[in-house]
């Protein structure tokens, strides 16, 4: 809400045609010429009243409808700052129901759903240096390592109340910086009535959830992140909305925000309603919401949730209606997502657009001119499922299922992937990441270190959900803080040290991210299912800038194990996941490895390091000779 002068008819025409991407500047509540102006879109309502604290919630303020747009309007001087309000809608069947303002920027604390009249001033931002660097940077060739956070359960007060963003600024930012992450990503922060939805069943698409504090608090938080060189990403849900009757569903008594076809409108799996993504007004509403969050809070990225549900008509449970071609493609969703990415990239070329999408039927990343959706990154759900299945397996069986580790390399460059070990993998009886690992407690921590080292060496940006950095044993609970008491245990504390070290190493070693958008970043050394050893090269831009990655996936130490290398010289160990500092047993790592001239796997040289049981080694060239007549060994993907 702000003081402004607008061309009402022009703005409403843009809303009706789906081309107004700042529709919150006309709809909702505004101050204009010393009066409060309320507008709400309810095209088929019989009547709409403005009700609130200022008129004892009575039907005394009847709004007038603009027939062309279906928007109802009233101007009044009655309200004051801090008052609550709603719209009382008389629907097509004559019944009345109090509905929330879809464009409100503040709501009362849940379980209430009334909007709050509260002005928001213009912030004088101090993050220009950060934003300037992002404009000059190519994110595909930069490290991206995300710490995923559920804001109200990362840490809680003794009373069980969540920290507001004013408080998180002094606690979460120093932690993320200390742990060496490049970005923090929040599960949805928009207003929602049920904490058990984790924020994915939204009611206020333009409002920060009130229990997180004020919008000004979140602006200050983001600014502080940028001053600490940390990017901020927020999950956003344009596919569906909360089914509570006093929110968006059947707003005027008819399908307004949802599809007219009940098979498409009702989402049975999640108990929500699906947006009609082909309706111009809904497109304007949703794209305006995304831009509002990016503009108002200087976000560095948004992650679009549940993209598959927007792309495929049969994604939900139960009956579904085929499209006009008889297939399962949701054309409205497909074209909306292309429009969304096109508009956001036009307005903010450097914003990170990330999709949670679990199929391979649609190209998600890449330019829309090729038929893709225009996103920057796609969560690699196939890698996640395969790799977690493998690490839960008894090592005796792993040689028979080695494809679960290697298959992802075959498609690693089909999209721009983000490797995510997210909140979805540590709830609903799936066990925490540490608890998934095979074996006793020592072996579980060894394998968790192994998993993270393999993940960071695998092509793709990285994401880890909170608590995973120290191997929390218990599943995540949305209504409780993390088990910070775990850090009094030496294993958990050393695991946290390890993750911090690995994060730092990832940012420092250019070979791990510099050529991630090209298959030339990978060269295969050894794939030995019988020994359960995996070895490959991660290559940077410069020929000498590469790492040798060796992964041992069974609890058997491999002494003086031959590993082919491309150049003659010396190789030094920069990571050994079994070092005592990290909770392992190795007090010292491998000495510098010198090559012997021995043809192996089409390479001319080899080294013979000792590979720890359930351990991973990163080796880098210390002193090598690159000859023009070198054998170009190894298999590129």
mmCIF file with all atom_site columns, N, CA and C in Angstrom, residues 127-189:
data_model
loop_
_atom_site.group_PDB
_atom_site.id
_atom_site.type_symbol
_atom_site.label_atom_id
_atom_site.label_alt_id
_atom_site.label_comp_id
_atom_site.label_asym_id
_atom_site.label_entity_id
_atom_site.label_seq_id
_atom_site.pdbx_PDB_ins_code
_atom_site.Cartn_x
_atom_site.Cartn_y
_atom_site.Cartn_z
_atom_site.occupancy
_atom_site.B_iso_or_equiv
_atom_site.pdbx_formal_charge
_atom_site.auth_seq_id
_atom_site.auth_comp_id
_atom_site.auth_asym_id
_atom_site.auth_atom_id
_atom_site.pdbx_PDB_model_num
ATOM 1   N N  . UNK A 1 127 ? 22.606 -2.329  -0.733  1.00 0.00 ? 127 UNK A N  1
ATOM 2   C CA . UNK A 1 127 ? 23.223 -3.542  -1.290  1.00 0.00 ? 127 UNK A CA 1
ATOM 3   C C  . UNK A 1 127 ? 23.614 -3.371  -2.748  1.00 0.00 ? 127 UNK A C  1
ATOM 4   N N  . UNK A 1 128 ? 23.880 -2.142  -3.154  1.00 0.00 ? 128 UNK A N  1
ATOM 5   C CA . UNK A 1 128 ? 24.210 -1.876  -4.553  1.00 0.00 ? 128 UNK A CA 1
ATOM 6   C C  . UNK A 1 128 ? 25.446 -2.610  -5.036  1.00 0.00 ? 128 UNK A C  1
ATOM 7   N N  . UNK A 1 129 ? 26.445 -2.747  -4.168  1.00 0.00 ? 129 UNK A N  1
ATOM 8   C CA . UNK A 1 129 ? 27.681 -3.436  -4.556  1.00 0.00 ? 129 UNK A CA 1
ATOM 9   C C  . UNK A 1 129 ? 27.389 -4.900  -4.871  1.00 0.00 ? 129 UNK A C  1
ATOM 10  N N  . UNK A 1 130 ? 26.604 -5.541  -4.024  1.00 0.00 ? 130 UNK A N  1
ATOM 11  C CA . UNK A 1 130 ? 26.232 -6.939  -4.261  1.00 0.00 ? 130 UNK A CA 1
ATOM 12  C C  . UNK A 1 130 ? 25.470 -7.094  -5.565  1.00 0.00 ? 130 UNK A C  1
ATOM 13  N N  . UNK A 1 131 ? 24.470 -6.261  -5.774  1.00 0.00 ? 131 UNK A N  1
ATOM 14  C CA . UNK A 1 131 ? 23.638 -6.377  -6.963  1.00 0.00 ? 131 UNK A CA 1
ATOM 15  C C  . UNK A 1 131 ? 24.433 -6.071  -8.233  1.00 0.00 ? 131 UNK A C  1
ATOM 16  N N  . UNK A 1 132 ? 25.369 -5.155  -8.126  1.00 0.00 ? 132 UNK A N  1
ATOM 17  C CA . UNK A 1 132 ? 26.229 -4.867  -9.264  1.00 0.00 ? 132 UNK A CA 1
ATOM 18  C C  . UNK A 1 132 ? 27.093 -6.053  -9.634  1.00 0.00 ? 132 UNK A C  1
ATOM 19  N N  . UNK A 1 133 ? 27.621 -6.741  -8.623  1.00 0.00 ? 133 UNK A N  1
ATOM 20  C CA . UNK A 1 133 ? 28.437 -7.925  -8.892  1.00 0.00 ? 133 UNK A CA 1
ATOM 21  C C  . UNK A 1 133 ? 27.620 -9.025  -9.550  1.00 0.00 ? 133 UNK A C  1
ATOM 22  N N  . UNK A 1 134 ? 26.348 -9.184  -9.130  1.00 0.00 ? 134 UNK A N  1
ATOM 23  C CA . UNK A 1 134 ? 25.507 -10.216 -9.716  1.00 0.00 ? 134 UNK A CA 1
ATOM 24  C C  . UNK A 1 134 ? 25.241 -9.935  -11.194 1.00 0.00 ? 134 UNK A C  1
ATOM 25  N N  . UNK A 1 135 ? 25.105 -8.651  -11.545 1.00 0.00 ? 135 UNK A N  1
ATOM 26  C CA . UNK A 1 135 ? 24.864 -8.293  -12.943 1.00 0.00 ? 135 UNK A CA 1
ATOM 27  C C  . UNK A 1 135 ? 26.057 -8.626  -13.825 1.00 0.00 ? 135 UNK A C  1
ATOM 28  N N  . UNK A 1 136 ? 27.242 -8.558  -13.237 1.00 0.00 ? 136 UNK A N  1
ATOM 29  C CA . UNK A 1 136 ? 28.456 -8.820  -14.022 1.00 0.00 ? 136 UNK A CA 1
ATOM 30  C C  . UNK A 1 136 ? 28.869 -10.292 -13.979 1.00 0.00 ? 136 UNK A C  1
ATOM 31  N N  . UNK A 1 137 ? 28.133 -11.109 -13.258 1.00 0.00 ? 137 UNK A N  1
ATOM 32  C CA . UNK A 1 137 ? 28.536 -12.491 -13.024 1.00 0.00 ? 137 UNK A CA 1
ATOM 33  C C  . UNK A 1 137 ? 27.673 -13.458 -13.826 1.00 0.00 ? 137 UNK A C  1
ATOM 34  N N  . UNK A 1 138 ? 28.278 -14.523 -14.332 1.00 0.00 ? 138 UNK A N  1
ATOM 35  C CA . UNK A 1 138 ? 27.565 -15.610 -15.003 1.00 0.00 ? 138 UNK A CA 1
ATOM 36  C C  . UNK A 1 138 ? 27.378 -16.732 -13.990 1.00 0.00 ? 138 UNK A C  1
ATOM 37  N N  . UNK A 1 139 ? 26.152 -16.880 -13.502 1.00 0.00 ? 139 UNK A N  1
ATOM 38  C CA . UNK A 1 139 ? 25.909 -17.838 -12.420 1.00 0.00 ? 139 UNK A CA 1
ATOM 39  C C  . UNK A 1 139 ? 26.225 -19.267 -12.842 1.00 0.00 ? 139 UNK A C  1
ATOM 40  N N  . UNK A 1 140 ? 26.146 -19.574 -14.135 1.00 0.00 ? 140 UNK A N  1
ATOM 41  C CA . UNK A 1 140 ? 26.469 -20.935 -14.580 1.00 0.00 ? 140 UNK A CA 1
ATOM 42  C C  . UNK A 1 140 ? 27.923 -21.286 -14.318 1.00 0.00 ? 140 UNK A C  1
ATOM 43  N N  . UNK A 1 141 ? 28.767 -20.277 -14.263 1.00 0.00 ? 141 UNK A N  1
ATOM 44  C CA . UNK A 1 141 ? 30.198 -20.493 -14.065 1.00 0.00 ? 141 UNK A CA 1
ATOM 45  C C  . UNK A 1 141 ? 30.665 -19.981 -12.705 1.00 0.00 ? 141 UNK A C  1
ATOM 46  N N  . UNK A 1 142 ? 29.737 -19.985 -11.739 1.00 0.00 ? 142 UNK A N  1
ATOM 47  C CA . UNK A 1 142 ? 30.048 -19.589 -10.378 1.00 0.00 ? 142 UNK A CA 1
ATOM 48  C C  . UNK A 1 142 ? 29.573 -20.688 -9.419  1.00 0.00 ? 142 UNK A C  1
ATOM 49  N N  . UNK A 1 143 ? 30.164 -20.786 -8.243  1.00 0.00 ? 143 UNK A N  1
ATOM 50  C CA . UNK A 1 143 ? 29.682 -21.775 -7.267  1.00 0.00 ? 143 UNK A CA 1
ATOM 51  C C  . UNK A 1 143 ? 28.328 -21.368 -6.701  1.00 0.00 ? 143 UNK A C  1
ATOM 52  N N  . UNK A 1 144 ? 27.424 -22.312 -6.632  1.00 0.00 ? 144 UNK A N  1
ATOM 53  C CA . UNK A 1 144 ? 26.134 -22.109 -5.968  1.00 0.00 ? 144 UNK A CA 1
ATOM 54  C C  . UNK A 1 144 ? 25.930 -23.275 -5.018  1.00 0.00 ? 144 UNK A C  1
ATOM 55  N N  . UNK A 1 145 ? 25.908 -22.957 -3.748  1.00 0.00 ? 145 UNK A N  1
ATOM 56  C CA . UNK A 1 145 ? 25.803 -23.964 -2.692  1.00 0.00 ? 145 UNK A CA 1
ATOM 57  C C  . UNK A 1 145 ? 24.786 -23.442 -1.677  1.00 0.00 ? 145 UNK A C  1
ATOM 58  N N  . UNK A 1 146 ? 23.587 -24.015 -1.684  1.00 0.00 ? 146 UNK A N  1
ATOM 59  C CA . UNK A 1 146 ? 22.428 -23.437 -1.006  1.00 0.00 ? 146 UNK A CA 1
ATOM 60  C C  . UNK A 1 146 ? 22.136 -24.154 0.310   1.00 0.00 ? 146 UNK A C  1
ATOM 61  N N  . UNK A 1 147 ? 21.866 -23.369 1.337   1.00 0.00 ? 147 UNK A N  1
ATOM 62  C CA . UNK A 1 147 ? 21.414 -23.877 2.633   1.00 0.00 ? 147 UNK A CA 1
ATOM 63  C C  . UNK A 1 147 ? 19.906 -23.673 2.688   1.00 0.00 ? 147 UNK A C  1
ATOM 64  N N  . UNK A 1 148 ? 19.142 -24.775 2.636   1.00 0.00 ? 148 UNK A N  1
ATOM 65  C CA . UNK A 1 148 ? 17.680 -24.664 2.624   1.00 0.00 ? 148 UNK A CA 1
ATOM 66  C C  . UNK A 1 148 ? 17.154 -24.590 4.053   1.00 0.00 ? 148 UNK A C  1
ATOM 67  N N  . UNK A 1 149 ? 16.249 -23.647 4.285   1.00 0.00 ? 149 UNK A N  1
ATOM 68  C CA . UNK A 1 149 ? 15.804 -23.340 5.640   1.00 0.00 ? 149 UNK A CA 1
ATOM 69  C C  . UNK A 1 149 ? 14.284 -23.224 5.692   1.00 0.00 ? 149 UNK A C  1
ATOM 70  N N  . UNK A 1 150 ? 13.703 -23.806 6.723   1.00 0.00 ? 150 UNK A N  1
ATOM 71  C CA . UNK A 1 150 ? 12.323 -23.523 7.114   1.00 0.00 ? 150 UNK A CA 1
ATOM 72  C C  . UNK A 1 150 ? 12.417 -22.517 8.257   1.00 0.00 ? 150 UNK A C  1
ATOM 73  N N  . UNK A 1 151 ? 12.008 -21.283 7.971   1.00 0.00 ? 151 UNK A N  1
ATOM 74  C CA . UNK A 1 151 ? 12.365 -20.157 8.838   1.00 0.00 ? 151 UNK A CA 1
ATOM 75  C C  . UNK A 1 151 ? 11.865 -20.314 10.268  1.00 0.00 ? 151 UNK A C  1
ATOM 76  N N  . UNK A 1 152 ? 10.714 -20.935 10.461  1.00 0.00 ? 152 UNK A N  1
ATOM 77  C CA . UNK A 1 152 ? 10.168 -20.984 11.822  1.00 0.00 ? 152 UNK A CA 1
ATOM 78  C C  . UNK A 1 152 ? 10.627 -22.196 12.617  1.00 0.00 ? 152 UNK A C  1
ATOM 79  N N  . UNK A 1 153 ? 11.400 -23.103 12.005  1.00 0.00 ? 153 UNK A N  1
ATOM 80  C CA . UNK A 1 153 ? 11.885 -24.259 12.766  1.00 0.00 ? 153 UNK A CA 1
ATOM 81  C C  . UNK A 1 153 ? 13.404 -24.401 12.716  1.00 0.00 ? 153 UNK A C  1
ATOM 82  N N  . UNK A 1 154 ? 14.105 -23.449 12.112  1.00 0.00 ? 154 UNK A N  1
ATOM 83  C CA . UNK A 1 154 ? 15.569 -23.522 12.143  1.00 0.00 ? 154 UNK A CA 1
ATOM 84  C C  . UNK A 1 154 ? 16.051 -23.441 13.595  1.00 0.00 ? 154 UNK A C  1
ATOM 85  N N  . UNK A 1 155 ? 15.544 -22.475 14.291  1.00 0.00 ? 155 UNK A N  1
ATOM 86  C CA . UNK A 1 155 ? 15.816 -22.345 15.725  1.00 0.00 ? 155 UNK A CA 1
ATOM 87  C C  . UNK A 1 155 ? 14.602 -21.673 16.356  1.00 0.00 ? 155 UNK A C  1
ATOM 88  N N  . UNK A 1 156 ? 14.252 -22.089 17.559  1.00 0.00 ? 156 UNK A N  1
ATOM 89  C CA . UNK A 1 156 ? 13.107 -21.500 18.236  1.00 0.00 ? 156 UNK A CA 1
ATOM 90  C C  . UNK A 1 156 ? 13.494 -20.988 19.615  1.00 0.00 ? 156 UNK A C  1
ATOM 91  N N  . UNK A 1 157 ? 12.671 -20.079 20.126  1.00 0.00 ? 157 UNK A N  1
ATOM 92  C CA . UNK A 1 157 ? 12.890 -19.551 21.470  1.00 0.00 ? 157 UNK A CA 1
ATOM 93  C C  . UNK A 1 157 ? 12.476 -20.604 22.493  1.00 0.00 ? 157 UNK A C  1
ATOM 94  N N  . UNK A 1 158 ? 12.833 -20.374 23.749  1.00 0.00 ? 158 UNK A N  1
ATOM 95  C CA . UNK A 1 158 ? 12.483 -21.325 24.801  1.00 0.00 ? 158 UNK A CA 1
ATOM 96  C C  . UNK A 1 158 ? 10.978 -21.497 24.918  1.00 0.00 ? 158 UNK A C  1
ATOM 97  N N  . UNK A 1 159 ? 10.227 -20.479 24.524  1.00 0.00 ? 159 UNK A N  1
ATOM 98  C CA . UNK A 1 159 ? 8.768  -20.544 24.567  1.00 0.00 ? 159 UNK A CA 1
ATOM 99  C C  . UNK A 1 159 ? 8.182  -21.376 23.436  1.00 0.00 ? 159 UNK A C  1
ATOM 100 N N  . UNK A 1 160 ? 9.021  -21.784 22.495  1.00 0.00 ? 160 UNK A N  1
ATOM 101 C CA . UNK A 1 160 ? 8.543  -22.509 21.327  1.00 0.00 ? 160 UNK A CA 1
ATOM 102 C C  . UNK A 1 160 ? 8.150  -21.610 20.182  1.00 0.00 ? 160 UNK A C  1
ATOM 103 N N  . UNK A 1 161 ? 8.266  -20.303 20.366  1.00 0.00 ? 161 UNK A N  1
ATOM 104 C CA . UNK A 1 161 ? 7.940  -19.357 19.302  1.00 0.00 ? 161 UNK A CA 1
ATOM 105 C C  . UNK A 1 161 ? 9.085  -19.285 18.302  1.00 0.00 ? 161 UNK A C  1
ATOM 106 N N  . UNK A 1 162 ? 8.758  -19.079 17.030  1.00 0.00 ? 162 UNK A N  1
ATOM 107 C CA . UNK A 1 162 ? 9.830  -18.941 16.033  1.00 0.00 ? 162 UNK A CA 1
ATOM 108 C C  . UNK A 1 162 ? 10.508 -17.587 16.133  1.00 0.00 ? 162 UNK A C  1
ATOM 109 N N  . UNK A 1 163 ? 11.731 -17.510 15.657  1.00 0.00 ? 163 UNK A N  1
ATOM 110 C CA . UNK A 1 163 ? 12.404 -16.229 15.521  1.00 0.00 ? 163 UNK A CA 1
ATOM 111 C C  . UNK A 1 163 ? 11.766 -15.430 14.387  1.00 0.00 ? 163 UNK A C  1
ATOM 112 N N  . UNK A 1 164 ? 11.647 -14.147 14.580  1.00 0.00 ? 164 UNK A N  1
ATOM 113 C CA . UNK A 1 164 ? 11.268 -13.277 13.460  1.00 0.00 ? 164 UNK A CA 1
ATOM 114 C C  . UNK A 1 164 ? 12.516 -13.014 12.623  1.00 0.00 ? 164 UNK A C  1
ATOM 115 N N  . UNK A 1 165 ? 12.324 -12.388 11.469  1.00 0.00 ? 165 UNK A N  1
ATOM 116 C CA . UNK A 1 165 ? 13.484 -12.083 10.640  1.00 0.00 ? 165 UNK A CA 1
ATOM 117 C C  . UNK A 1 165 ? 14.372 -11.020 11.282  1.00 0.00 ? 165 UNK A C  1
ATOM 118 N N  . UNK A 1 166 ? 13.799 -10.203 12.131  1.00 0.00 ? 166 UNK A N  1
ATOM 119 C CA . UNK A 1 166 ? 14.624 -9.252  12.876  1.00 0.00 ? 166 UNK A CA 1
ATOM 120 C C  . UNK A 1 166 ? 15.613 -10.004 13.760  1.00 0.00 ? 166 UNK A C  1
ATOM 121 N N  . UNK A 1 167 ? 15.159 -11.123 14.335  1.00 0.00 ? 167 UNK A N  1
ATOM 122 C CA . UNK A 1 167 ? 16.032 -11.932 15.192  1.00 0.00 ? 167 UNK A CA 1
ATOM 123 C C  . UNK A 1 167 ? 16.920 -12.868 14.373  1.00 0.00 ? 167 UNK A C  1
ATOM 124 N N  . UNK A 1 168 ? 16.379 -13.407 13.286  1.00 0.00 ? 168 UNK A N  1
ATOM 125 C CA . UNK A 1 168 ? 17.183 -14.296 12.438  1.00 0.00 ? 168 UNK A CA 1
ATOM 126 C C  . UNK A 1 168 ? 18.380 -13.566 11.835  1.00 0.00 ? 168 UNK A C  1
ATOM 127 N N  . UNK A 1 169 ? 18.250 -12.279 11.636  1.00 0.00 ? 169 UNK A N  1
ATOM 128 C CA . UNK A 1 169 ? 19.360 -11.512 11.066  1.00 0.00 ? 169 UNK A CA 1
ATOM 129 C C  . UNK A 1 169 ? 20.613 -11.652 11.925  1.00 0.00 ? 169 UNK A C  1
ATOM 130 N N  . UNK A 1 170 ? 20.448 -11.739 13.228  1.00 0.00 ? 170 UNK A N  1
ATOM 131 C CA . UNK A 1 170 ? 21.601 -11.811 14.130  1.00 0.00 ? 170 UNK A CA 1
ATOM 132 C C  . UNK A 1 170 ? 22.046 -13.236 14.414  1.00 0.00 ? 170 UNK A C  1
ATOM 133 N N  . UNK A 1 171 ? 21.273 -14.218 13.966  1.00 0.00 ? 171 UNK A N  1
ATOM 134 C CA . UNK A 1 171 ? 21.620 -15.611 14.250  1.00 0.00 ? 171 UNK A CA 1
ATOM 135 C C  . UNK A 1 171 ? 21.876 -16.425 12.985  1.00 0.00 ? 171 UNK A C  1
ATOM 136 N N  . UNK A 1 172 ? 20.951 -16.378 12.046  1.00 0.00 ? 172 UNK A N  1
ATOM 137 C CA . UNK A 1 172 ? 21.065 -17.228 10.850  1.00 0.00 ? 172 UNK A CA 1
ATOM 138 C C  . UNK A 1 172 ? 22.166 -16.743 9.909   1.00 0.00 ? 172 UNK A C  1
ATOM 139 N N  . UNK A 1 173 ? 22.256 -15.432 9.687   1.00 0.00 ? 173 UNK A N  1
ATOM 140 C CA . UNK A 1 173 ? 23.250 -14.932 8.723   1.00 0.00 ? 173 UNK A CA 1
ATOM 141 C C  . UNK A 1 173 ? 24.672 -15.257 9.165   1.00 0.00 ? 173 UNK A C  1
ATOM 142 N N  . UNK A 1 174 ? 25.061 -15.003 10.424  1.00 0.00 ? 174 UNK A N  1
ATOM 143 C CA . UNK A 1 174 ? 26.427 -15.395 10.822  1.00 0.00 ? 174 UNK A CA 1
ATOM 144 C C  . UNK A 1 174 ? 26.679 -16.891 10.672  1.00 0.00 ? 174 UNK A C  1
ATOM 145 N N  . UNK A 1 175 ? 25.643 -17.701 10.902  1.00 0.00 ? 175 UNK A N  1
ATOM 146 C CA . UNK A 1 175 ? 25.814 -19.148 10.768  1.00 0.00 ? 175 UNK A CA 1
ATOM 147 C C  . UNK A 1 175 ? 26.041 -19.548 9.317   1.00 0.00 ? 175 UNK A C  1
ATOM 148 N N  . UNK A 1 176 ? 25.218 -19.029 8.417   1.00 0.00 ? 176 UNK A N  1
ATOM 149 C CA . UNK A 1 176 ? 25.362 -19.349 6.995   1.00 0.00 ? 176 UNK A CA 1
ATOM 150 C C  . UNK A 1 176 ? 26.723 -18.895 6.488   1.00 0.00 ? 176 UNK A C  1
ATOM 151 N N  . UNK A 1 177 ? 27.152 -17.733 6.942   1.00 0.00 ? 177 UNK A N  1
ATOM 152 C CA . UNK A 1 177 ? 28.466 -17.218 6.529   1.00 0.00 ? 177 UNK A CA 1
ATOM 153 C C  . UNK A 1 177 ? 29.590 -18.098 7.087   1.00 0.00 ? 177 UNK A C  1
ATOM 154 N N  . UNK A 1 178 ? 29.474 -18.482 8.354   1.00 0.00 ? 178 UNK A N  1
ATOM 155 C CA . UNK A 1 178 ? 30.485 -19.344 8.969   1.00 0.00 ? 178 UNK A CA 1
ATOM 156 C C  . UNK A 1 178 ? 30.575 -20.694 8.264   1.00 0.00 ? 178 UNK A C  1
ATOM 157 N N  . UNK A 1 179 ? 29.417 -21.213 7.858   1.00 0.00 ? 179 UNK A N  1
ATOM 158 C CA . UNK A 1 179 ? 29.387 -22.529 7.216   1.00 0.00 ? 179 UNK A CA 1
ATOM 159 C C  . UNK A 1 179 ? 29.756 -22.476 5.737   1.00 0.00 ? 179 UNK A C  1
ATOM 160 N N  . UNK A 1 180 ? 29.993 -21.276 5.199   1.00 0.00 ? 180 UNK A N  1
ATOM 161 C CA . UNK A 1 180 ? 30.547 -21.100 3.853   1.00 0.00 ? 180 UNK A CA 1
ATOM 162 C C  . UNK A 1 180 ? 29.545 -21.397 2.729   1.00 0.00 ? 180 UNK A C  1
ATOM 163 N N  . UNK A 1 181 ? 28.253 -21.258 3.008   1.00 0.00 ? 181 UNK A N  1
ATOM 164 C CA . UNK A 1 181 ? 27.267 -21.387 1.935   1.00 0.00 ? 181 UNK A CA 1
ATOM 165 C C  . UNK A 1 181 ? 27.239 -20.107 1.101   1.00 0.00 ? 181 UNK A C  1
ATOM 166 N N  . UNK A 1 182 ? 26.854 -20.243 -0.164  1.00 0.00 ? 182 UNK A N  1
ATOM 167 C CA . UNK A 1 182 ? 26.758 -19.061 -1.024  1.00 0.00 ? 182 UNK A CA 1
ATOM 168 C C  . UNK A 1 182 ? 25.361 -18.445 -0.982  1.00 0.00 ? 182 UNK A C  1
ATOM 169 N N  . UNK A 1 183 ? 24.335 -19.266 -0.715  1.00 0.00 ? 183 UNK A N  1
ATOM 170 C CA . UNK A 1 183 ? 22.959 -18.794 -0.717  1.00 0.00 ? 183 UNK A CA 1
ATOM 171 C C  . UNK A 1 183 ? 22.181 -19.443 0.430   1.00 0.00 ? 183 UNK A C  1
ATOM 172 N N  . UNK A 1 184 ? 21.135 -18.756 0.863   1.00 0.00 ? 184 UNK A N  1
ATOM 173 C CA . UNK A 1 184 ? 20.147 -19.351 1.755   1.00 0.00 ? 184 UNK A CA 1
ATOM 174 C C  . UNK A 1 184 ? 18.820 -19.370 1.006   1.00 0.00 ? 184 UNK A C  1
ATOM 175 N N  . UNK A 1 185 ? 18.129 -20.501 1.074   1.00 0.00 ? 185 UNK A N  1
ATOM 176 C CA . UNK A 1 185 ? 16.825 -20.621 0.412   1.00 0.00 ? 185 UNK A CA 1
ATOM 177 C C  . UNK A 1 185 ? 15.768 -20.922 1.461   1.00 0.00 ? 185 UNK A C  1
ATOM 178 N N  . UNK A 1 186 ? 14.685 -20.154 1.426   1.00 0.00 ? 186 UNK A N  1
ATOM 179 C CA . UNK A 1 186 ? 13.608 -20.333 2.387   1.00 0.00 ? 186 UNK A CA 1
ATOM 180 C C  . UNK A 1 186 ? 12.433 -21.058 1.755   1.00 0.00 ? 186 UNK A C  1
ATOM 181 N N  . UNK A 1 187 ? 11.890 -22.019 2.489   1.00 0.00 ? 187 UNK A N  1
ATOM 182 C CA . UNK A 1 187 ? 10.594 -22.545 2.124   1.00 0.00 ? 187 UNK A CA 1
ATOM 183 C C  . UNK A 1 187 ? 9.596  -21.387 2.203   1.00 0.00 ? 187 UNK A C  1
ATOM 184 N N  . UNK A 1 188 ? 8.408  -21.492 1.560   1.00 0.00 ? 188 UNK A N  1
ATOM 185 C CA . UNK A 1 188 ? 7.575  -20.301 1.344   1.00 0.00 ? 188 UNK A CA 1
ATOM 186 C C  . UNK A 1 188 ? 7.385  -19.432 2.583   1.00 0.00 ? 188 UNK A C  1
ATOM 187 N N  . UNK A 1 189 ? 7.545  -18.136 2.373   1.00 0.00 ? 189 UNK A N  1
ATOM 188 C CA . UNK A 1 189 ? 7.412  -17.152 3.448   1.00 0.00 ? 189 UNK A CA 1
ATOM 189 C C  . UNK A 1 189 ? 6.092  -16.398 3.359   1.00 0.00 ? 189 UNK A C  1
#
